[in-house]
PDB file of C-alpha atoms and ligand atoms in Angstrom:
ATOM      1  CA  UNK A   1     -16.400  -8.536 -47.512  1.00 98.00           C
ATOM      2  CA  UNK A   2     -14.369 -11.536 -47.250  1.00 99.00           C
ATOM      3  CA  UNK A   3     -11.573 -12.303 -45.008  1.00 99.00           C
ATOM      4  CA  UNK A   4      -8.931 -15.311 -44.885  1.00 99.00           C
ATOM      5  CA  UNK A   5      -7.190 -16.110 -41.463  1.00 99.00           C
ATOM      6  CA  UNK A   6      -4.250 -18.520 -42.082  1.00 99.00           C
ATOM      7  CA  UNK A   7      -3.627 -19.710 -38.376  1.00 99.00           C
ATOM      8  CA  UNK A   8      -2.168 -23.072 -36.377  1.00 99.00           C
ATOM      9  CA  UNK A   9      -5.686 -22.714 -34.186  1.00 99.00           C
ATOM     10  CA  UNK A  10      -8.266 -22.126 -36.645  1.00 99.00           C
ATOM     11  CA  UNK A  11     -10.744 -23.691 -34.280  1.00 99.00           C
ATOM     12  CA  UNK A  12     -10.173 -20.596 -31.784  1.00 99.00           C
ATOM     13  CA  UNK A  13     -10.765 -18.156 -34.559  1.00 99.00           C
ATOM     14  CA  UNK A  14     -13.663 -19.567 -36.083  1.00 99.00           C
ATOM     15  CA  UNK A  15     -15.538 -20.576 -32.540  1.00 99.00           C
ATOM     16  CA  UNK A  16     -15.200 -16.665 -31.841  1.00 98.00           C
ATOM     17  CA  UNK A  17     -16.614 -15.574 -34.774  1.00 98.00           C
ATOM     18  CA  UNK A  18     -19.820 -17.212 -33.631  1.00 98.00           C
ATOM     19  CA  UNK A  19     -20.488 -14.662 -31.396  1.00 98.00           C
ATOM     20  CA  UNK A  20     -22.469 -11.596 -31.063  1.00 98.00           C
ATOM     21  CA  UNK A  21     -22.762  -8.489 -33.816  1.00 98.00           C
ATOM     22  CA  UNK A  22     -19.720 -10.654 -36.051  1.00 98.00           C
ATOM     23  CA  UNK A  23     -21.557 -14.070 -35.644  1.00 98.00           C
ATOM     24  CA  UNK A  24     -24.514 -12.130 -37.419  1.00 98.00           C
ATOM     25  CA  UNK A  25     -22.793 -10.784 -39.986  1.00 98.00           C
ATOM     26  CA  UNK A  26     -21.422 -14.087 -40.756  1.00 99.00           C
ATOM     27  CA  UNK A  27     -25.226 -15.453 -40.747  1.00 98.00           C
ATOM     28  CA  UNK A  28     -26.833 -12.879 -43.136  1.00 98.00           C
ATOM     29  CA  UNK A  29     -23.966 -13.103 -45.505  1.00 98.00           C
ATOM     30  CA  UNK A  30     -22.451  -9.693 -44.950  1.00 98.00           C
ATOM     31  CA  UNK A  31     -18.878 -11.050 -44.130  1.00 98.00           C
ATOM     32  CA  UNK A  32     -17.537 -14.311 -44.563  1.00 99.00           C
ATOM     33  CA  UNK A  33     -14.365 -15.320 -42.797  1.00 99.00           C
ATOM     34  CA  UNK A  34     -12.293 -18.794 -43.847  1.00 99.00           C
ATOM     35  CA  UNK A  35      -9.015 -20.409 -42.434  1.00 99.00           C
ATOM     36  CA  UNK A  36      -6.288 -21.813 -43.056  1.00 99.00           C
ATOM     37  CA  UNK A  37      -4.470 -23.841 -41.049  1.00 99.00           C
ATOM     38  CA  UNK A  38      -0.170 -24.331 -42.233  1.00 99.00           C
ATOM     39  CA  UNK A  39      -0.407 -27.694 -40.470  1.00 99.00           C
ATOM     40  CA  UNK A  40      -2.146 -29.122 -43.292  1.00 99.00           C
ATOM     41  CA  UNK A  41       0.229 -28.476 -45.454  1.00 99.00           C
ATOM     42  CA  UNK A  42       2.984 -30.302 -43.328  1.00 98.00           C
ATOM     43  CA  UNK A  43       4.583 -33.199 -45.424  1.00 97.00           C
ATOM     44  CA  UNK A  44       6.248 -34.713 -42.554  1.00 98.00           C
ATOM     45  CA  UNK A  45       4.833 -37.229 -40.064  1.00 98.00           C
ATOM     46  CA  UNK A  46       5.264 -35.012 -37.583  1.00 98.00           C
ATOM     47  CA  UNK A  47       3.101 -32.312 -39.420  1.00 98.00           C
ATOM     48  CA  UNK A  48       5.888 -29.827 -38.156  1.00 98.00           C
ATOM     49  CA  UNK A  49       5.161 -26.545 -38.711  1.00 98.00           C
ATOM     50  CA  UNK A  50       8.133 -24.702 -37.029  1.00 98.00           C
ATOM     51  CA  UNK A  51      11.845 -24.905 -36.688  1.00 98.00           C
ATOM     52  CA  UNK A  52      14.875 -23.776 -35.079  1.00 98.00           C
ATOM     53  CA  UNK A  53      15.803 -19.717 -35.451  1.00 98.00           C
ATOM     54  CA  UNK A  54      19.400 -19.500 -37.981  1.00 98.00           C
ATOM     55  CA  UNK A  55      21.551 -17.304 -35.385  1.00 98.00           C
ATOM     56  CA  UNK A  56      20.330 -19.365 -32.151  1.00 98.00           C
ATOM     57  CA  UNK A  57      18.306 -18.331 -29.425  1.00 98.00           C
ATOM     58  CA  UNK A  58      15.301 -19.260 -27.611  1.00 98.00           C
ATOM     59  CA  UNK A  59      12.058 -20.100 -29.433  1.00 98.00           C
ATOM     60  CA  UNK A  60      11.042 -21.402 -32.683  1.00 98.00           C
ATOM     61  CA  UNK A  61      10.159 -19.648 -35.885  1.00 98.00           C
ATOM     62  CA  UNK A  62       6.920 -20.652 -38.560  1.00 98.00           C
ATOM     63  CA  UNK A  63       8.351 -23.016 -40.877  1.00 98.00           C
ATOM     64  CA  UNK A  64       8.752 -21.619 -44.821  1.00 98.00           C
ATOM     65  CA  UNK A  65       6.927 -24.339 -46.663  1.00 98.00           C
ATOM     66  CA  UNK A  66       3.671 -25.137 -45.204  1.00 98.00           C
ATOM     67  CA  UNK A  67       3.162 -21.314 -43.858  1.00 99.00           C
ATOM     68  CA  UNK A  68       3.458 -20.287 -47.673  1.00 99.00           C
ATOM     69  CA  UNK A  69       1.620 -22.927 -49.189  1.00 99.00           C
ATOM     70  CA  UNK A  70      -1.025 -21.955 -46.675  1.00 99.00           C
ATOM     71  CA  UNK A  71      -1.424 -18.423 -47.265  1.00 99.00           C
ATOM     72  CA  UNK A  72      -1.351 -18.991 -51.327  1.00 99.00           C
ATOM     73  CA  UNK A  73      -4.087 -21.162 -51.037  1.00 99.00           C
ATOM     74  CA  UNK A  74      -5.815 -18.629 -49.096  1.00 99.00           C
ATOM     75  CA  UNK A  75      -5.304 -15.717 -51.318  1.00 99.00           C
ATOM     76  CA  UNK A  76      -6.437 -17.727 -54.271  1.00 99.00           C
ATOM     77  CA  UNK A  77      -9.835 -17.730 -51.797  1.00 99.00           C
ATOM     78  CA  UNK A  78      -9.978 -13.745 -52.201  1.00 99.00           C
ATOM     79  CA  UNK A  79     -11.171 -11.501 -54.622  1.00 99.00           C
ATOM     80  CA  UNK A  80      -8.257  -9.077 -56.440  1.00 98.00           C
ATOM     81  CA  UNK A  81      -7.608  -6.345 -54.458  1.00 98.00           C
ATOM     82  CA  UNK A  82      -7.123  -8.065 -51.032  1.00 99.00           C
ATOM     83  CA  UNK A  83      -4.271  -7.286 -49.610  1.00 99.00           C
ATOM     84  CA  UNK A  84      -2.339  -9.721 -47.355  1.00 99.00           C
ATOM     85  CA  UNK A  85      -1.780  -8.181 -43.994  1.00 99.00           C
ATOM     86  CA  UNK A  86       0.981  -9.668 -41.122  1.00 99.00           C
ATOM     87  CA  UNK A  87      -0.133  -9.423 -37.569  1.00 99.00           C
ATOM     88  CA  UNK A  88       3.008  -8.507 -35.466  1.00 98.00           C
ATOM     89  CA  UNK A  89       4.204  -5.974 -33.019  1.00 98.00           C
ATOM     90  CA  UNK A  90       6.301  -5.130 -35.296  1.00 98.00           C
ATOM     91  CA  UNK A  91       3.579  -3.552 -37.752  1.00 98.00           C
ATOM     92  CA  UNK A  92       2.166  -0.031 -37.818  1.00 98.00           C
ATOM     93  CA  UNK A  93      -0.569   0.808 -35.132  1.00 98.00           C
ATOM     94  CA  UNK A  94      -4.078  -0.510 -35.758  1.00 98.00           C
ATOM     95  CA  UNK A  95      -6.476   2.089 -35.189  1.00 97.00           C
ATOM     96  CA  UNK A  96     -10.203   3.136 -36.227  1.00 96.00           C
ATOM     97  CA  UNK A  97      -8.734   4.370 -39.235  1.00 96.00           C
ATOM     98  CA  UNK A  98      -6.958   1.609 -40.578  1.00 98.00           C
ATOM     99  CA  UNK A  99     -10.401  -0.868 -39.768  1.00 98.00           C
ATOM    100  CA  UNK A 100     -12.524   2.049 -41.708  1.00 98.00           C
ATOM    101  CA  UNK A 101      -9.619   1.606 -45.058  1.00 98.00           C
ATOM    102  CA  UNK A 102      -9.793  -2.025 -44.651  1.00 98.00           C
ATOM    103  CA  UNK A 103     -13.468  -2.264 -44.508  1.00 98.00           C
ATOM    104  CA  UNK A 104     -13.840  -0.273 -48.187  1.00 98.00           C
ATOM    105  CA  UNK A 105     -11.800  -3.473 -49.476  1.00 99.00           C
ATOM    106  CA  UNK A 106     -13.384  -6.274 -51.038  1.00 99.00           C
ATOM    107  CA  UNK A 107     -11.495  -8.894 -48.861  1.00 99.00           C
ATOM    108  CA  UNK A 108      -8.045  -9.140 -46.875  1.00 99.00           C
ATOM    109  CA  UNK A 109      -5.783 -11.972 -45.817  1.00 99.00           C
ATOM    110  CA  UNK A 110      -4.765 -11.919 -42.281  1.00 99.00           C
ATOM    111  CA  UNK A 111      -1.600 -13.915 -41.133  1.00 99.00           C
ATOM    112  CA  UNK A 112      -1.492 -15.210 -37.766  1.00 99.00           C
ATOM    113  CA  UNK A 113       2.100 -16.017 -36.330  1.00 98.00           C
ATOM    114  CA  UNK A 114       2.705 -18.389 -33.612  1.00 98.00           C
ATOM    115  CA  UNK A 115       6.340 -18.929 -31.968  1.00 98.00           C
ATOM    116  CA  UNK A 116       8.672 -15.867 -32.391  1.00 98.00           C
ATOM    117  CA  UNK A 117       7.445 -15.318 -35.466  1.00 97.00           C
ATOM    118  CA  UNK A 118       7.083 -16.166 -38.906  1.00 98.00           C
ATOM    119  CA  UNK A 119      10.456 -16.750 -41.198  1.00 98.00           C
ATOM    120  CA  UNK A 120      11.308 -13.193 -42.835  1.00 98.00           C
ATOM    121  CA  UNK A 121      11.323 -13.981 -46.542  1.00 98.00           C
ATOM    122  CA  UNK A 122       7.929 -15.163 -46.746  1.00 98.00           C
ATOM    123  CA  UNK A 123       7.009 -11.808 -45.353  1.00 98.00           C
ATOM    124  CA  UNK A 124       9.096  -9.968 -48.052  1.00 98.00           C
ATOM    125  CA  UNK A 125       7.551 -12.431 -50.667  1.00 99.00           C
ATOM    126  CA  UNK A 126       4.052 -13.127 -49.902  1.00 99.00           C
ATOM    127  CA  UNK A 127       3.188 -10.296 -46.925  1.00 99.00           C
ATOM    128  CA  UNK A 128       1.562  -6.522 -48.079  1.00 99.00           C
ATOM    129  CA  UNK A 129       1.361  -4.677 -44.720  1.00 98.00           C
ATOM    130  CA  UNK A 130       1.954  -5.251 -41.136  1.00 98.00           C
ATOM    131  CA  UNK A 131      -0.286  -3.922 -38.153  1.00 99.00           C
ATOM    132  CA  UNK A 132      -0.238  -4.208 -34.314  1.00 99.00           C
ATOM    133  CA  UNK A 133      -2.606  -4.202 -31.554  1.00 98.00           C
ATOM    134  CA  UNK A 134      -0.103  -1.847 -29.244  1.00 98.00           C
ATOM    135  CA  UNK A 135       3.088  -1.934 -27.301  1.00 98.00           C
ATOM    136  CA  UNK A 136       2.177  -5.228 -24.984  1.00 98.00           C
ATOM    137  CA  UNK A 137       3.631  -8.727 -25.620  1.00 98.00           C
ATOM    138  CA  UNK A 138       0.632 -11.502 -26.817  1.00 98.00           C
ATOM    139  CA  UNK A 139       1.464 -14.915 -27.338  1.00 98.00           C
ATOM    140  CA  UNK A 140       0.066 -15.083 -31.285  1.00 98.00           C
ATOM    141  CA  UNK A 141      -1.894 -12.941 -34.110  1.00 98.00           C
ATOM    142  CA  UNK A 142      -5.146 -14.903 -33.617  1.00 99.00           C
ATOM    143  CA  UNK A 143      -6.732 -12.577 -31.226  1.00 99.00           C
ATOM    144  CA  UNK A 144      -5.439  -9.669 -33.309  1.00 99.00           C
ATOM    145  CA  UNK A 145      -6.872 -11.077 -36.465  1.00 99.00           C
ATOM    146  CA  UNK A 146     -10.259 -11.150 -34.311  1.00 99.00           C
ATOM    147  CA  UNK A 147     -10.058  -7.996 -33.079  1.00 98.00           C
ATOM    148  CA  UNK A 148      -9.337  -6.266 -36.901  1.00 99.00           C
ATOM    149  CA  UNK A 149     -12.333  -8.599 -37.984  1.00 99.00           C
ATOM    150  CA  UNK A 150     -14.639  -7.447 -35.067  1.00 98.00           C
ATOM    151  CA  UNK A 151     -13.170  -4.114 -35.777  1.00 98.00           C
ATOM    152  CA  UNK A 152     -14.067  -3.458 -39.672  1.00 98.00           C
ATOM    153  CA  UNK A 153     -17.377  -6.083 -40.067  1.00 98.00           C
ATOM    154  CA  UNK A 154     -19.267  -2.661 -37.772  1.00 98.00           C
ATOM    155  CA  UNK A 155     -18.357  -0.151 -40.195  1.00 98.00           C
ATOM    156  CA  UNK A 156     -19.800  -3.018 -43.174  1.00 98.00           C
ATOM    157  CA  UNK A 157     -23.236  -1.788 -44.872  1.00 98.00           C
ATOM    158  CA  UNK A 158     -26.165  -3.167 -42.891  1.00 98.00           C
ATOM    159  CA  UNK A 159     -24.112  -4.990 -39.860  1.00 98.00           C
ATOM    160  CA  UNK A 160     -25.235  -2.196 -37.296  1.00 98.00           C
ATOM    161  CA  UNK A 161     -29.124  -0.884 -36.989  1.00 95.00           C
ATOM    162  CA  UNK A 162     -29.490   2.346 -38.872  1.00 92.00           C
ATOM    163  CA  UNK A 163     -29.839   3.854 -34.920  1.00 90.00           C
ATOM    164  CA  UNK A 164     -26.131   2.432 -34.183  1.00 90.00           C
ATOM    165  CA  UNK A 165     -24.918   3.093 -37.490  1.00 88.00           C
ATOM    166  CA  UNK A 166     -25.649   6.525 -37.716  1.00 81.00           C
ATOM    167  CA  UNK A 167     -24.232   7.033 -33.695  1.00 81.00           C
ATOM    168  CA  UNK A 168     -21.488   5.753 -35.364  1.00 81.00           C
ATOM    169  CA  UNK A 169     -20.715   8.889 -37.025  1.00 70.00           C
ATOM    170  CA  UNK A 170     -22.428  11.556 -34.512  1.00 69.00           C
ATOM    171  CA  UNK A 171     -20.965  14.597 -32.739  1.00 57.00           C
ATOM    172  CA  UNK A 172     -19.374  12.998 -30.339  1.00 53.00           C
ATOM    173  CA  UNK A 173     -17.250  10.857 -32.944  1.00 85.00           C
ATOM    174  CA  UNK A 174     -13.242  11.485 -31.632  1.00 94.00           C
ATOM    175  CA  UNK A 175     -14.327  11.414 -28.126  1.00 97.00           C
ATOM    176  CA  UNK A 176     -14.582   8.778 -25.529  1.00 98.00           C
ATOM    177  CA  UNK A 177     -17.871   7.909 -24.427  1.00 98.00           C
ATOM    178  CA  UNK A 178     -20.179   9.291 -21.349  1.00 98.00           C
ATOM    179  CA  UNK A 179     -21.605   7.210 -18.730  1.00 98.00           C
ATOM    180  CA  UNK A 180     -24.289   5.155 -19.088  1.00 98.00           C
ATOM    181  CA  UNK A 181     -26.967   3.816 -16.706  1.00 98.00           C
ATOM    182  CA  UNK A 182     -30.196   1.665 -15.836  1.00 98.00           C
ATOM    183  CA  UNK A 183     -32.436   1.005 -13.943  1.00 98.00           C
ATOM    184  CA  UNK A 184     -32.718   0.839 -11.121  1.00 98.00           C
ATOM    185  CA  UNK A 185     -32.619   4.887 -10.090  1.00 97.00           C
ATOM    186  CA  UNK A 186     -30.830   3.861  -6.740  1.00 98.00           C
ATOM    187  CA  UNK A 187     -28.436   1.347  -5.975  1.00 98.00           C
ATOM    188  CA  UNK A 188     -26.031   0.783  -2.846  1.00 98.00           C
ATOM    189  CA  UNK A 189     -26.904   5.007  -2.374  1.00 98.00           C
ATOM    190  CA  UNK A 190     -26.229   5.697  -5.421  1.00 98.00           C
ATOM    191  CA  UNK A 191     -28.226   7.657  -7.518  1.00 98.00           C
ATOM    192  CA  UNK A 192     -28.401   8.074 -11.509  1.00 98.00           C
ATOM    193  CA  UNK A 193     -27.905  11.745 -12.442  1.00 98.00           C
ATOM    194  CA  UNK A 194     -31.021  13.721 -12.230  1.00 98.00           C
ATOM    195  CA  UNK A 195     -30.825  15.019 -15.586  1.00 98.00           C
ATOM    196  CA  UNK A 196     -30.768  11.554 -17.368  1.00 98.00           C
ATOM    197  CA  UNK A 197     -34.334  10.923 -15.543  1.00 95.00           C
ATOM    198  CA  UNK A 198     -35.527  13.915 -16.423  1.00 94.00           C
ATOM    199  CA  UNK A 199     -36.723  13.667 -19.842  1.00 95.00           C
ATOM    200  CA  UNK A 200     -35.222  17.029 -21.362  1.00 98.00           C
ATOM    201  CA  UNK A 201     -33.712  15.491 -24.612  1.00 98.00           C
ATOM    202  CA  UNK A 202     -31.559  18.658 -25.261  1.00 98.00           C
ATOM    203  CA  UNK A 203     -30.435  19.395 -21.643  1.00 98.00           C
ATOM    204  CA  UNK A 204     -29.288  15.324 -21.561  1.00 98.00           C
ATOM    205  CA  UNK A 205     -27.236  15.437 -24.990  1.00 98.00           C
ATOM    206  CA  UNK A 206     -25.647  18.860 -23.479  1.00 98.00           C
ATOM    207  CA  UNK A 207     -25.040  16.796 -20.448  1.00 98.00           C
ATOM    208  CA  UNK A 208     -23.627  13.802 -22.110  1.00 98.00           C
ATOM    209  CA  UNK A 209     -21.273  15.953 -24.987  1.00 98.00           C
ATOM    210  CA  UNK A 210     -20.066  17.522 -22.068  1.00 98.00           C
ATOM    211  CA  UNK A 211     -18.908  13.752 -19.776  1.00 98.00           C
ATOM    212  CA  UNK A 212     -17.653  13.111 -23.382  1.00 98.00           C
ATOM    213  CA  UNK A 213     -15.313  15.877 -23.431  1.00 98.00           C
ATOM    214  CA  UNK A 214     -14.524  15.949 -19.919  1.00 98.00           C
ATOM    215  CA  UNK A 215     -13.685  12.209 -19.605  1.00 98.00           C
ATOM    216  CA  UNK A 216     -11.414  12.622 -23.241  1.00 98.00           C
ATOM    217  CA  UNK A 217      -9.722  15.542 -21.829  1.00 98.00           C
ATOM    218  CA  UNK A 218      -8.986  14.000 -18.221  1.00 98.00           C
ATOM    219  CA  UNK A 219      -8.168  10.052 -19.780  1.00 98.00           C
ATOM    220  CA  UNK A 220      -7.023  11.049 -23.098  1.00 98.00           C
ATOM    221  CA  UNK A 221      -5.784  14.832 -23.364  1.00 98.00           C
ATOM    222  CA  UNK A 222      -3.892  14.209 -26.529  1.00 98.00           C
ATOM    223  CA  UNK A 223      -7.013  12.630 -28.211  1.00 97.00           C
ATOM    224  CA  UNK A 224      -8.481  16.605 -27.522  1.00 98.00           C
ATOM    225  CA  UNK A 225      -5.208  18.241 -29.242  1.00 97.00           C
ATOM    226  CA  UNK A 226      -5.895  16.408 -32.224  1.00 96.00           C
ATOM    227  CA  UNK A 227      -9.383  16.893 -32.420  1.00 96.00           C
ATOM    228  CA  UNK A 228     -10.259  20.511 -31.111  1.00 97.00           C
ATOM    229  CA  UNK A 229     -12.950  22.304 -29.551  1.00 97.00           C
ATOM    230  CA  UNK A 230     -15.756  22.886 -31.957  1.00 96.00           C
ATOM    231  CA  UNK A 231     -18.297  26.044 -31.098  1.00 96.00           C
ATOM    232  CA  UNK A 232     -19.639  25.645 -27.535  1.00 97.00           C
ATOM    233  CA  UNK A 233     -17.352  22.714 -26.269  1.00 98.00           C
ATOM    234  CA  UNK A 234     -14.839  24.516 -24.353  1.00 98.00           C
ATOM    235  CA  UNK A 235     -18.014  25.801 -22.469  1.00 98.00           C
ATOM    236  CA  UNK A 236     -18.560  22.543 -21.485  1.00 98.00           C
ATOM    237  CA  UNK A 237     -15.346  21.458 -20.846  1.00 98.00           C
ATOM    238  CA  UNK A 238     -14.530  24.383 -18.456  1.00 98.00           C
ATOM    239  CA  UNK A 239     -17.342  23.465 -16.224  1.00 98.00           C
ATOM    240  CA  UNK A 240     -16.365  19.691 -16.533  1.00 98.00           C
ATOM    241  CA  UNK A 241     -13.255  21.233 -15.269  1.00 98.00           C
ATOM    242  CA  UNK A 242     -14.484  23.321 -12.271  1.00 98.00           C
ATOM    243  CA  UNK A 243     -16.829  20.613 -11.355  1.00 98.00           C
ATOM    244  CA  UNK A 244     -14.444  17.773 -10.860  1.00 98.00           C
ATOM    245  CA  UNK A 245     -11.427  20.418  -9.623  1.00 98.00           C
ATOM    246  CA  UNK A 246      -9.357  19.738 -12.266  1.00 98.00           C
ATOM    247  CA  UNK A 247      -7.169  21.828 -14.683  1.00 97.00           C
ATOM    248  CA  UNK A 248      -9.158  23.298 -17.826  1.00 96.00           C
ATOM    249  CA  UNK A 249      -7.341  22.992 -21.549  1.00 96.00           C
ATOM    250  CA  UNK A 250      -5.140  26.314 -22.092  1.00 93.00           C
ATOM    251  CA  UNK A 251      -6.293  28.696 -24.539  1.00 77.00           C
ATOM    252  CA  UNK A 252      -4.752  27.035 -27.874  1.00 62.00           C
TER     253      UNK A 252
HETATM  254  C1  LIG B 301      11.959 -12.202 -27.876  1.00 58.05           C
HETATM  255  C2  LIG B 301      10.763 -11.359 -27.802  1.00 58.05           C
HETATM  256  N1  LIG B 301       9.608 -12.054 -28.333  1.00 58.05           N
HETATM  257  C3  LIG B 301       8.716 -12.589 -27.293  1.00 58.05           C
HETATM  258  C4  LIG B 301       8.759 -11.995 -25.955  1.00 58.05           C
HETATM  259  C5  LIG B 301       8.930 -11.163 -29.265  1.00 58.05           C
HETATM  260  C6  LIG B 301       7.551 -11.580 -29.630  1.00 58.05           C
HETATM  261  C7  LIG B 301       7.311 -12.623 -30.483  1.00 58.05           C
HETATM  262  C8  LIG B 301       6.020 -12.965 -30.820  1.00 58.05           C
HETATM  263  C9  LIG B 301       6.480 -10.858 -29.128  1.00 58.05           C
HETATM  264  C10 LIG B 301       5.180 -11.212 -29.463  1.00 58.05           C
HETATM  265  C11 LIG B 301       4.952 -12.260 -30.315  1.00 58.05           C
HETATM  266  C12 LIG B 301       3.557 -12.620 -30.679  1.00 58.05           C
HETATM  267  N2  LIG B 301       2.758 -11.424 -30.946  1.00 58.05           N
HETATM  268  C13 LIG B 301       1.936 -11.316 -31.967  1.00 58.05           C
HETATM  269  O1  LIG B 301       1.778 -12.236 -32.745  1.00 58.05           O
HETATM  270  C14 LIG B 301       1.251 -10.056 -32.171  1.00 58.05           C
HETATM  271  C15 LIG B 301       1.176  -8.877 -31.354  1.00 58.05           C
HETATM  272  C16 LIG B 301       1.756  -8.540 -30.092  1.00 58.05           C
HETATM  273  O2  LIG B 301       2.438  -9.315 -29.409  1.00 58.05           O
HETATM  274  N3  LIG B 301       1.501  -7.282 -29.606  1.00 58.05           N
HETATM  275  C17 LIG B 301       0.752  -6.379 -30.251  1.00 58.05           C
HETATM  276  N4  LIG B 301       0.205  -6.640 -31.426  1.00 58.05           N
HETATM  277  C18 LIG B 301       0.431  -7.886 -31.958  1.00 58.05           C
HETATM  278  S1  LIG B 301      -0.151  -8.381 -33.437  1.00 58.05           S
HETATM  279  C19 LIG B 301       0.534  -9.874 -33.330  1.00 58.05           C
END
């Protein structure tokens, strides 16, 4: 999969991709990511790539000319099919759905904005889709862009192990996740749960599904609504309950 990330710091996007599971990727030739940076495309001396808002008001807004010429040359970097997508807080949520529907693309074009924003009728002309990160204020789209890219390049064929991969889509998939630990068994006085040392594979995935569920339910209640109990979990979940004195999911 290809993506194209038409930014004013293309050197912050492209040293992050370096890293980690993406910076692999990258490597083996699983996902390639270019830039594009509107400042080259600046005719003045100046290289100015924003301007003064129509209206008033504080800030500046991304200059027409060298923001479009930027993202056409980009697209014409992309395979048909790629659809040009506007990081704002304006967009719809991002979410593990929307990186699993972008990853079964063959490439996408992600626009960065800088300033207040980026001038509206380039969206209208040259902009597919918008998506945001969630309801906080960030200063740019670059470290959206990143996160979307980190996002879909794990759900890309053969950028996980087949072991990661396929926990990827296990039982627990909907759910946050349990606790982990390490070595060693006792630090500070504290002790890793009994059961994890204990070596009964099916008495530790009961133990785990059921931190899963119990976590979800006390963090993230609503994330339980729209999932539901399968067979056996609201077992679980009422002991999670009773154990950590806290009120059980009603009978719905
Ligand atoms: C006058 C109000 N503006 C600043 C306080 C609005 C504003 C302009 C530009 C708010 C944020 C930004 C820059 N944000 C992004 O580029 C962005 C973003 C975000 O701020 N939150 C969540 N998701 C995203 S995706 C891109």
């Amino acid at each position: 999969m290809k993506f194209e990330v038409v930014t004013l710091f293309p050197d912050m996007v492209r040293e992050c991709l370096r890293h980690g599971v993406v910076g692999r990727a990258i490597e083996r030739g699983l996902l390639s990511v270019g830039t594009e940076d509107p400042r080259a495309h600046a005719t003045d001396v100046h290289r100015t790539v924003d301007d003064r808002p129509y209206g008033g008001g504080p800030g500046m807004v991304m200059k027409v000319e060298p923001l479009a010429t930027a993202i056409r040359a980009a697209a014409a970097r992309l395979p048909e099919g790629s659809p040009r997508i506007y990081l704002s807080a304006q967009g719809r949520p991002f979410s593990q759905a929307e990186a699993g529907r972008i990853a079964a693309l063959p490439g996408a074009l992600l626009l960065a904005g800088r300033y207040e924003g980026v001038d509206q009728r380039v969206l209208d002309a040259l902009v597919d889709e918008e998506l945001s990160l969630g309801d906080y204020v960030l200063s740019g789209g670059e470290l959206p862009a990143l996160v979307v890219i980190d996002a879909v390049a794990r759900l890309l064929p053969g950028v996980l192990g087949d072991k990661a991969s396929a926990e990827q889509d296990s039982f627990s998939d909907g759910l946050l996740d349990w606790p982990h630990y390490t070595r060693p068994d006792e630090w500070d006085g504290r002790r890793v749960p009994e059961v994890l040392a204990g070596g009964n594979h099916a008495e530790i995935a009961r133990w785990r599904l059921k931190q899963a569920l119990g976590r979800t339910w006390q963090c993230r209640p609503e994330l339980i609504g729209q999932r539901g109990l399968k067979a056996g979990e609201r077992k679980l979940l009422e002991e999670y309950c009773v154990e950590a004195g806290i009120e059980p999911p009603g009978a719905g």
